[in-house]
PDB file of N, CA and C in Angstrom:
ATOM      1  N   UNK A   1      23.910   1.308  18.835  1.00  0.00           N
ATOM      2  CA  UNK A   1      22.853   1.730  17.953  1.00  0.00           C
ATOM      3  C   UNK A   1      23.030   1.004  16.623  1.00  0.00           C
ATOM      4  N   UNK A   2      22.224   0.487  16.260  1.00  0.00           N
ATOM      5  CA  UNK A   2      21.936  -0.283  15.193  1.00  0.00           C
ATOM      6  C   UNK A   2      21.980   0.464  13.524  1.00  0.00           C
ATOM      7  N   UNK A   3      22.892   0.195  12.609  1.00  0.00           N
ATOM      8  CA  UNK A   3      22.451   0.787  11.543  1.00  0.00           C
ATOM      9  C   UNK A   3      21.349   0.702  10.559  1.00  0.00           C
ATOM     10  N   UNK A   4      20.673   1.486  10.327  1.00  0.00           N
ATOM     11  CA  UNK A   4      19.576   1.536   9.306  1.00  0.00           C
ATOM     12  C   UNK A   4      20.267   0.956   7.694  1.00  0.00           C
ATOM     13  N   UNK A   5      19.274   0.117   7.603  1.00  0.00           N
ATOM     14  CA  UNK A   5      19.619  -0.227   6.005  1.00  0.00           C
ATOM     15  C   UNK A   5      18.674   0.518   5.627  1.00  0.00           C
ATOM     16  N   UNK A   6      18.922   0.309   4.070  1.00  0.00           N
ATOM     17  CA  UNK A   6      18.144   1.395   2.922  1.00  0.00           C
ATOM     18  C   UNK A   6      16.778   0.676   3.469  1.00  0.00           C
ATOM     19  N   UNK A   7      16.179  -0.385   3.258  1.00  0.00           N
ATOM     20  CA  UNK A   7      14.967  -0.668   2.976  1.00  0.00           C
ATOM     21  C   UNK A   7      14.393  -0.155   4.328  1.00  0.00           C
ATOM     22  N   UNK A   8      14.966   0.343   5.340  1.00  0.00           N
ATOM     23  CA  UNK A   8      14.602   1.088   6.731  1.00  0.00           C
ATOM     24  C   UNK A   8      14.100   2.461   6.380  1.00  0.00           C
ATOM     25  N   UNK A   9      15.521   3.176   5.961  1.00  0.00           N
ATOM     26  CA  UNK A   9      15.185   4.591   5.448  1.00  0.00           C
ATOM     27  C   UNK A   9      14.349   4.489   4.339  1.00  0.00           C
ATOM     28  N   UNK A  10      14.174   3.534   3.712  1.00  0.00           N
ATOM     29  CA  UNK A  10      12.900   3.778   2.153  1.00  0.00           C
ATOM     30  C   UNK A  10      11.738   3.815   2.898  1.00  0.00           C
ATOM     31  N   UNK A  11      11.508   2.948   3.645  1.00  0.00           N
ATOM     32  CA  UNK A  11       9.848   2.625   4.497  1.00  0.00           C
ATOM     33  C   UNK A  11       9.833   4.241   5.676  1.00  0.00           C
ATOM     34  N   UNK A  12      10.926   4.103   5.950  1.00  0.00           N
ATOM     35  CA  UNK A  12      10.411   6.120   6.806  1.00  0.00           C
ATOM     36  C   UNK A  12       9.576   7.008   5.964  1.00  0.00           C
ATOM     37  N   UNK A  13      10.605   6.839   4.648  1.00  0.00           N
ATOM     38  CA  UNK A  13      10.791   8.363   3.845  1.00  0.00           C
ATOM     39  C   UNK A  13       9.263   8.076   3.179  1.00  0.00           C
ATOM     40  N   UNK A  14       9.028   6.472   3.054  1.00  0.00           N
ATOM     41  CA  UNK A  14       7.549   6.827   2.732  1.00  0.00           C
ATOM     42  C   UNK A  14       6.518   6.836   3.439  1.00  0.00           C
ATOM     43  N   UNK A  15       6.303   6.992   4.866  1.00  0.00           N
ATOM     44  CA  UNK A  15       5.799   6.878   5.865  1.00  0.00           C
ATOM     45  C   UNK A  15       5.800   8.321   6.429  1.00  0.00           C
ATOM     46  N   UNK A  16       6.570   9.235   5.964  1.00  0.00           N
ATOM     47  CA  UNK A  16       6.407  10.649   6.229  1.00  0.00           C
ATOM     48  C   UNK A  16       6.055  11.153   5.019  1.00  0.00           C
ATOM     49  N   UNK A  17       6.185  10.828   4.058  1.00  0.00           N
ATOM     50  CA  UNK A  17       5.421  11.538   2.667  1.00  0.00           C
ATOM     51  C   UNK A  17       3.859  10.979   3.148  1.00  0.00           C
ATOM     52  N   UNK A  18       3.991  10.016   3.313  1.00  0.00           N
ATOM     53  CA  UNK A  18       2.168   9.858   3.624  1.00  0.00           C
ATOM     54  C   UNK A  18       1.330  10.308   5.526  1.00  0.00           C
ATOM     55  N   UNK A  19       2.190  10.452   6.024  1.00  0.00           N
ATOM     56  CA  UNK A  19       1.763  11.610   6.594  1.00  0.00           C
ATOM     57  C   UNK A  19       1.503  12.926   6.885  1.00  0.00           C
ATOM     58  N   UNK A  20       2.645  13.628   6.071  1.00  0.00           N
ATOM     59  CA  UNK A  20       2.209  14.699   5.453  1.00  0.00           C
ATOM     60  C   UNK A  20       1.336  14.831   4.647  1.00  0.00           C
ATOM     61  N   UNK A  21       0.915  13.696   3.156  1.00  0.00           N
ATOM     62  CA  UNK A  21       0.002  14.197   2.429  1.00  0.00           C
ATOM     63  C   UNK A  21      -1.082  14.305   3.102  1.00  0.00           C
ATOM     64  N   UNK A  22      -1.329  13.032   3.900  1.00  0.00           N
ATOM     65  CA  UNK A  22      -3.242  12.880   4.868  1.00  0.00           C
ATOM     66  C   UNK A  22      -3.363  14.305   5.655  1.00  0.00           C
ATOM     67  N   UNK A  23      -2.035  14.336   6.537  1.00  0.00           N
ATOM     68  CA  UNK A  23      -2.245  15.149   7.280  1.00  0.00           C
ATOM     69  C   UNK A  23      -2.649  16.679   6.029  1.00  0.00           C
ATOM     70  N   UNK A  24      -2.195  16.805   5.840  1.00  0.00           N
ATOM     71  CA  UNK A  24      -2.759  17.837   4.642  1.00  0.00           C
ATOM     72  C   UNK A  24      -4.239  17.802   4.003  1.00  0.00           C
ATOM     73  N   UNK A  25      -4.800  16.584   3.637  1.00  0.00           N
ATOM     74  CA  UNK A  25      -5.832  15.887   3.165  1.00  0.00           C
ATOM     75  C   UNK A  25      -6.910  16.797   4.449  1.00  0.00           C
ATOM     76  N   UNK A  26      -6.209  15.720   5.739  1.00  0.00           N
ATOM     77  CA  UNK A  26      -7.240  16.436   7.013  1.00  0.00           C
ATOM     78  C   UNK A  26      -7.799  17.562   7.432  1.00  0.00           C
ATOM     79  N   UNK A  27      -6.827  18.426   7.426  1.00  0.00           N
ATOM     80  CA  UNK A  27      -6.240  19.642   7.478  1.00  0.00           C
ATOM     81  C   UNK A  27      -7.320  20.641   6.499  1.00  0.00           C
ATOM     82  N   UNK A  28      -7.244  20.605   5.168  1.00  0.00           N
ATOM     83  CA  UNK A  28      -8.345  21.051   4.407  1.00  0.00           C
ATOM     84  C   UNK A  28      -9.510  20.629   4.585  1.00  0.00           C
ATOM     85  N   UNK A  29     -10.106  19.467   4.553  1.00  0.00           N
ATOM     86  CA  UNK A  29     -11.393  18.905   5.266  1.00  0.00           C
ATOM     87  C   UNK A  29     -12.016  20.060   6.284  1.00  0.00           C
ATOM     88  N   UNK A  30     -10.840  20.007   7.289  1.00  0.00           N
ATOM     89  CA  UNK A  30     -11.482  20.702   8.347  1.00  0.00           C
ATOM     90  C   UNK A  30     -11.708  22.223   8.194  1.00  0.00           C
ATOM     91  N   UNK A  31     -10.320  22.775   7.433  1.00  0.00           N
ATOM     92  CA  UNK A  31     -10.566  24.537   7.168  1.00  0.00           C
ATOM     93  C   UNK A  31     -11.630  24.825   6.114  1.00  0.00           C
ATOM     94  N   UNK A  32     -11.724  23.567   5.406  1.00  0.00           N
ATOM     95  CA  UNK A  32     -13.491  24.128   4.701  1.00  0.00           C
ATOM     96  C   UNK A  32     -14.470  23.546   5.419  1.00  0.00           C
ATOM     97  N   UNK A  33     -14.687  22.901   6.198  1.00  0.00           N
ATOM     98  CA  UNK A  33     -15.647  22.598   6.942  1.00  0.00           C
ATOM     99  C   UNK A  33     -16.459  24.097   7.779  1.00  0.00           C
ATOM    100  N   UNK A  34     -15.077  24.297   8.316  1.00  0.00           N
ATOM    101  CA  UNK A  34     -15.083  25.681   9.271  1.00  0.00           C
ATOM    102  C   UNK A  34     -14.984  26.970   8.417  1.00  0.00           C
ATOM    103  N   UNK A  35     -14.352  27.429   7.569  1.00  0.00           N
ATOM    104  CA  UNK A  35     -14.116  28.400   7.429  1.00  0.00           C
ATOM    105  C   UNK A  35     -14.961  28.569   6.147  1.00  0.00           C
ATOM    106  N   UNK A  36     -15.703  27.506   5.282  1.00  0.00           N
ATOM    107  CA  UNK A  36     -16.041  27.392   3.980  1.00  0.00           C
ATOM    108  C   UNK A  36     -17.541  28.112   4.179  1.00  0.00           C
ATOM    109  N   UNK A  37     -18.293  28.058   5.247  1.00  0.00           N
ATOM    110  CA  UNK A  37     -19.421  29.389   5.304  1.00  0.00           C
ATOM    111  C   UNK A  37     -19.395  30.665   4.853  1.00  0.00           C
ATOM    112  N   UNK A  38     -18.025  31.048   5.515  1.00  0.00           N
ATOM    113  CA  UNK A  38     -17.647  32.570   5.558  1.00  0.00           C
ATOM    114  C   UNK A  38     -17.214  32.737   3.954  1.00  0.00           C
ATOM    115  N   UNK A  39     -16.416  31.745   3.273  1.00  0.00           N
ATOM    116  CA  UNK A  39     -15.874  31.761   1.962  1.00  0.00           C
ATOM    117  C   UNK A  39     -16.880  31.869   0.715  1.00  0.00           C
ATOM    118  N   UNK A  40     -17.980  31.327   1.687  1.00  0.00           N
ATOM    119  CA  UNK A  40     -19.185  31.098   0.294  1.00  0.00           C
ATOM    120  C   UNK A  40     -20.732  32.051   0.522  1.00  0.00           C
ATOM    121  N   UNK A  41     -21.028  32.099   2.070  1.00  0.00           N
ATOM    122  CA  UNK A  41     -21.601  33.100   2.158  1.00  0.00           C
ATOM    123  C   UNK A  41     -21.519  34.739   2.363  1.00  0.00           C
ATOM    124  N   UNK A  42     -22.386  35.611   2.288  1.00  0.00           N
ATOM    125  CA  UNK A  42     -21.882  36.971   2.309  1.00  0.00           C
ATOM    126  C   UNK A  42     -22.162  37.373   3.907  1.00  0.00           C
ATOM    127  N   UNK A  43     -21.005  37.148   4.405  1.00  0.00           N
ATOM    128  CA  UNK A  43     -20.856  37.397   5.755  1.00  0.00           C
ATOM    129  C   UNK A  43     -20.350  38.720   5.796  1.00  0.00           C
ATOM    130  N   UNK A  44     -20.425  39.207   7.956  1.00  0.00           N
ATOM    131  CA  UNK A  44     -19.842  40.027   8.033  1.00  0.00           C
ATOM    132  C   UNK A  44     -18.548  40.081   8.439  1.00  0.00           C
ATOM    133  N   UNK A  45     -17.875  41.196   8.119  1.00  0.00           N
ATOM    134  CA  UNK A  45     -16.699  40.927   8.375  1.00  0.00           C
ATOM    135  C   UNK A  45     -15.861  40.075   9.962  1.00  0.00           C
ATOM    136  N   UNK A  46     -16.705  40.448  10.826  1.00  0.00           N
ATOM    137  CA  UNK A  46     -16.646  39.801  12.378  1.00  0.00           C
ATOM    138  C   UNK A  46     -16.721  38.234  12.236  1.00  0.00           C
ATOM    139  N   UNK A  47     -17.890  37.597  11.935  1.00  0.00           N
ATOM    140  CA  UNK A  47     -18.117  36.072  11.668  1.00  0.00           C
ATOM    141  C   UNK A  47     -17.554  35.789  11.020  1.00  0.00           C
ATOM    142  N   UNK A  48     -16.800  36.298   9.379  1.00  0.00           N
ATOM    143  CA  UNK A  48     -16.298  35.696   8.550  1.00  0.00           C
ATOM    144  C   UNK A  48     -14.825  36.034   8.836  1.00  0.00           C
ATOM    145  N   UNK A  49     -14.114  36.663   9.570  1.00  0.00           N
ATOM    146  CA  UNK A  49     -12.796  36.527  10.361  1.00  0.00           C
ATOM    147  C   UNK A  49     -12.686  35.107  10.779  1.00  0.00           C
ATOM    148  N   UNK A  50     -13.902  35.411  12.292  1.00  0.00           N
ATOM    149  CA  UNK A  50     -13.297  34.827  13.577  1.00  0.00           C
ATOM    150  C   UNK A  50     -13.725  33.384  12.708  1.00  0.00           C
ATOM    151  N   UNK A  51     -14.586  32.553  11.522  1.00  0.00           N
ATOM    152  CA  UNK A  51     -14.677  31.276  11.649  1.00  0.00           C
ATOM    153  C   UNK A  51     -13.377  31.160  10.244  1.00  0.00           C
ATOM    154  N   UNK A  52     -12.270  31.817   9.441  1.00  0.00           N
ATOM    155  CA  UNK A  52     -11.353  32.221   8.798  1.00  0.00           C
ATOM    156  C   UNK A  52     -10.325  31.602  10.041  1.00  0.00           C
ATOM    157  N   UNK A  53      -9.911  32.118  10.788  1.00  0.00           N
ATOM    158  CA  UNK A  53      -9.074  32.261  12.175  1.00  0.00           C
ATOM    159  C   UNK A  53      -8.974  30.980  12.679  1.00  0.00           C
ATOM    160  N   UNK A  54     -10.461  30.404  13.321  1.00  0.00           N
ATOM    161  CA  UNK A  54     -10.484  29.605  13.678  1.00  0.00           C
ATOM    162  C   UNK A  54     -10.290  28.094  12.966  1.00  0.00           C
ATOM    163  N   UNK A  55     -11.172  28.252  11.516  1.00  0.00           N
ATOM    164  CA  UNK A  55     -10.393  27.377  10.666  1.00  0.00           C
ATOM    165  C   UNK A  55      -8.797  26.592  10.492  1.00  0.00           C
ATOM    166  N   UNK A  56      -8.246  27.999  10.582  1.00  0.00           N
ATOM    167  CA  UNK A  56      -6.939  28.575  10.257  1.00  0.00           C
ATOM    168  C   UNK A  56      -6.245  27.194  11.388  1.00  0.00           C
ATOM    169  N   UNK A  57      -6.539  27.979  12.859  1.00  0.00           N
ATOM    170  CA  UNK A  57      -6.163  27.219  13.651  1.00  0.00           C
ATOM    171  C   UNK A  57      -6.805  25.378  13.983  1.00  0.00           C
ATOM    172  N   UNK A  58      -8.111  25.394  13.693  1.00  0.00           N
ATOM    173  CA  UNK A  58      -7.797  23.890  13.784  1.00  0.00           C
ATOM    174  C   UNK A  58      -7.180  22.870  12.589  1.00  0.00           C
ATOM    175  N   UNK A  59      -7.130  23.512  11.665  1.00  0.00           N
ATOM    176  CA  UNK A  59      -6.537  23.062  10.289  1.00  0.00           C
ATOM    177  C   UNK A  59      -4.858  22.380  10.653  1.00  0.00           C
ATOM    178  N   UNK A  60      -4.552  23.568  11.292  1.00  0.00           N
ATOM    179  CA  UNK A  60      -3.191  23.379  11.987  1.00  0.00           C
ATOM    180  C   UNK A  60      -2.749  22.233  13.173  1.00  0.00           C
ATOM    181  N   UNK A  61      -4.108  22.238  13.860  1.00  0.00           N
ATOM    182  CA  UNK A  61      -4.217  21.289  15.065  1.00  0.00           C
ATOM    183  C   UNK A  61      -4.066  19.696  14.111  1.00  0.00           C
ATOM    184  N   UNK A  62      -5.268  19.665  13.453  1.00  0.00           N
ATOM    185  CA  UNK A  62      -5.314  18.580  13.068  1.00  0.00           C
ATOM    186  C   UNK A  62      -4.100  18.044  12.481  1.00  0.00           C
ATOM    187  N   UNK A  63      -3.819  19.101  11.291  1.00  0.00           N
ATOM    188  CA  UNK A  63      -2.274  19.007  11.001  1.00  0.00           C
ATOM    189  C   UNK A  63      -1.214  18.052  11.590  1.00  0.00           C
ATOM    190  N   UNK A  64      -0.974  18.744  12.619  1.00  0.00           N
ATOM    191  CA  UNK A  64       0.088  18.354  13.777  1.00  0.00           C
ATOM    192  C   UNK A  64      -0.078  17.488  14.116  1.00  0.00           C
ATOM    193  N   UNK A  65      -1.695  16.538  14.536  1.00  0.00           N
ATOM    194  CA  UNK A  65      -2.077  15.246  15.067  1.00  0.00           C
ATOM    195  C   UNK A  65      -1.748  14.253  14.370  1.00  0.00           C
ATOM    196  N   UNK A  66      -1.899  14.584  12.849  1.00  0.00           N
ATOM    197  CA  UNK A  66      -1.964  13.478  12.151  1.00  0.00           C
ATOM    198  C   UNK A  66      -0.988  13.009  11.971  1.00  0.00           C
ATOM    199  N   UNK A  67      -0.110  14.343  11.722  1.00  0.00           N
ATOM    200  CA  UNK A  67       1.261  13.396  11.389  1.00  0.00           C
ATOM    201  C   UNK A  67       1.639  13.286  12.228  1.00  0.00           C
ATOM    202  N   UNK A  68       1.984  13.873  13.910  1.00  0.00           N
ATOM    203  CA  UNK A  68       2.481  13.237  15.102  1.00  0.00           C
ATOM    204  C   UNK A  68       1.535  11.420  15.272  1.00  0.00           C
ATOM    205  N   UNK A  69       0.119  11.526  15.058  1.00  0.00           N
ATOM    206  CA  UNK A  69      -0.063  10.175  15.461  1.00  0.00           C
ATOM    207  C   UNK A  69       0.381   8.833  14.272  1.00  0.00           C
ATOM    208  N   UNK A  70       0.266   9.144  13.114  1.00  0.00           N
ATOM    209  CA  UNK A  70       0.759   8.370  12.122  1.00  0.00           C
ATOM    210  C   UNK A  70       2.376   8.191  12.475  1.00  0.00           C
ATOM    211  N   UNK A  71       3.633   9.026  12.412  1.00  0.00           N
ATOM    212  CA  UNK A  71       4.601   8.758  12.770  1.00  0.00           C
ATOM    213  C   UNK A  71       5.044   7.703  14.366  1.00  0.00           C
ATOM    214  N   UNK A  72       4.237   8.025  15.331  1.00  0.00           N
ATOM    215  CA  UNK A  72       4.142   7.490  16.558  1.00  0.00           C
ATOM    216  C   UNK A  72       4.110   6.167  16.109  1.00  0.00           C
ATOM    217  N   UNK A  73       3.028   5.790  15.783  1.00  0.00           N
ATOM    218  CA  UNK A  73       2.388   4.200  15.560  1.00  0.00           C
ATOM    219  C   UNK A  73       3.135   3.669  14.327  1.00  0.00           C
ATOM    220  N   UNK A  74       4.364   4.254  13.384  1.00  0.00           N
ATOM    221  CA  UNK A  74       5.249   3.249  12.674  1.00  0.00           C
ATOM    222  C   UNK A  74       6.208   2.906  13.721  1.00  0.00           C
ATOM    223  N   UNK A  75       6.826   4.252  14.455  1.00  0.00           N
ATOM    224  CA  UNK A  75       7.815   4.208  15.376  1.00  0.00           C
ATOM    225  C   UNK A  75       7.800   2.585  16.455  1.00  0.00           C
ATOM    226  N   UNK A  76       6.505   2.987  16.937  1.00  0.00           N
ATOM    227  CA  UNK A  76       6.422   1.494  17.809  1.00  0.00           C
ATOM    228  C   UNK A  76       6.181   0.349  16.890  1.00  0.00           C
ATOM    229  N   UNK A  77       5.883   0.303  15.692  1.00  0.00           N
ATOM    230  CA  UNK A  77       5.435  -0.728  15.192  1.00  0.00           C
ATOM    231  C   UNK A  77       6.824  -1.518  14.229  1.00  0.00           C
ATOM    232  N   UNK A  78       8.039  -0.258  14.345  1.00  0.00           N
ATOM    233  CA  UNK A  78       8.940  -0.913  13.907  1.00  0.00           C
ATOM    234  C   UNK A  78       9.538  -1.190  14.991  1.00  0.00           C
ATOM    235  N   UNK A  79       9.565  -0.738  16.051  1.00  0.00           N
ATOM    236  CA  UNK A  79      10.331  -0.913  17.458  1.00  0.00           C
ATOM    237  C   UNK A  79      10.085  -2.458  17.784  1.00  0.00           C
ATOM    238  N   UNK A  80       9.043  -2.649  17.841  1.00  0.00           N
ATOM    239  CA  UNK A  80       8.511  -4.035  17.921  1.00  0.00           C
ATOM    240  C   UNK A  80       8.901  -5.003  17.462  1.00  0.00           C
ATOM    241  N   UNK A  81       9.268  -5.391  16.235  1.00  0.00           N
ATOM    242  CA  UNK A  81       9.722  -5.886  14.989  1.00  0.00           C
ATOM    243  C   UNK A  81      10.921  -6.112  15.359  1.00  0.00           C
ATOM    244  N   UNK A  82      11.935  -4.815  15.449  1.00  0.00           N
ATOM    245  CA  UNK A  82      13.185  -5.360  15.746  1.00  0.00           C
ATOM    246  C   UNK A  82      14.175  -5.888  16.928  1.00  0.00           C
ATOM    247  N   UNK A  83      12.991  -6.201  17.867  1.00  0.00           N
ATOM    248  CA  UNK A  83      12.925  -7.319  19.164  1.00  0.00           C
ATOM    249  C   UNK A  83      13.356  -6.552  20.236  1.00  0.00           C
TER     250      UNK A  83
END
């Protein structure tokens, strides 16, 4: 196994700060997309749960995608690189 030099671990550490931030970025996009009806109109409590909830959960989905697919595609793209 090969040791990581710094300029390895510098390009991760910023390659997961910027997938976390987007993924975060995304993440809100989508829970106000979804859930921003219920937040702004005078709903009932039933609709303004279940699209709250559901927000909730794809906020999370997306979440998880982004930074699983952003991390994926440095992974191979440094894999590549180092022959």
């Amino acid at each position: 196994m090969a040791k990581r030099t710094q300029a390895d671990r510098d390009a991760l550490t910023v390659e997961i700060g910027y997938a976390v931030f987007s993924g975060l970025f995304a993440a809100a996009l989508v829970f106000g997309a979804v859930a921003g009806p219920a937040l702004v109109f005078d709903l009932d409590d039933g609709p303004a749960g279940l699209l709250t909830g559901l927000g909730a959960v794809l906020a999370t989905a997306v979440f998880l995608l982004r930074i699983t697919h952003v991390l994926w595609r440095f992974g191979h793209r440094t894999g590549e690189e180092g022959g």
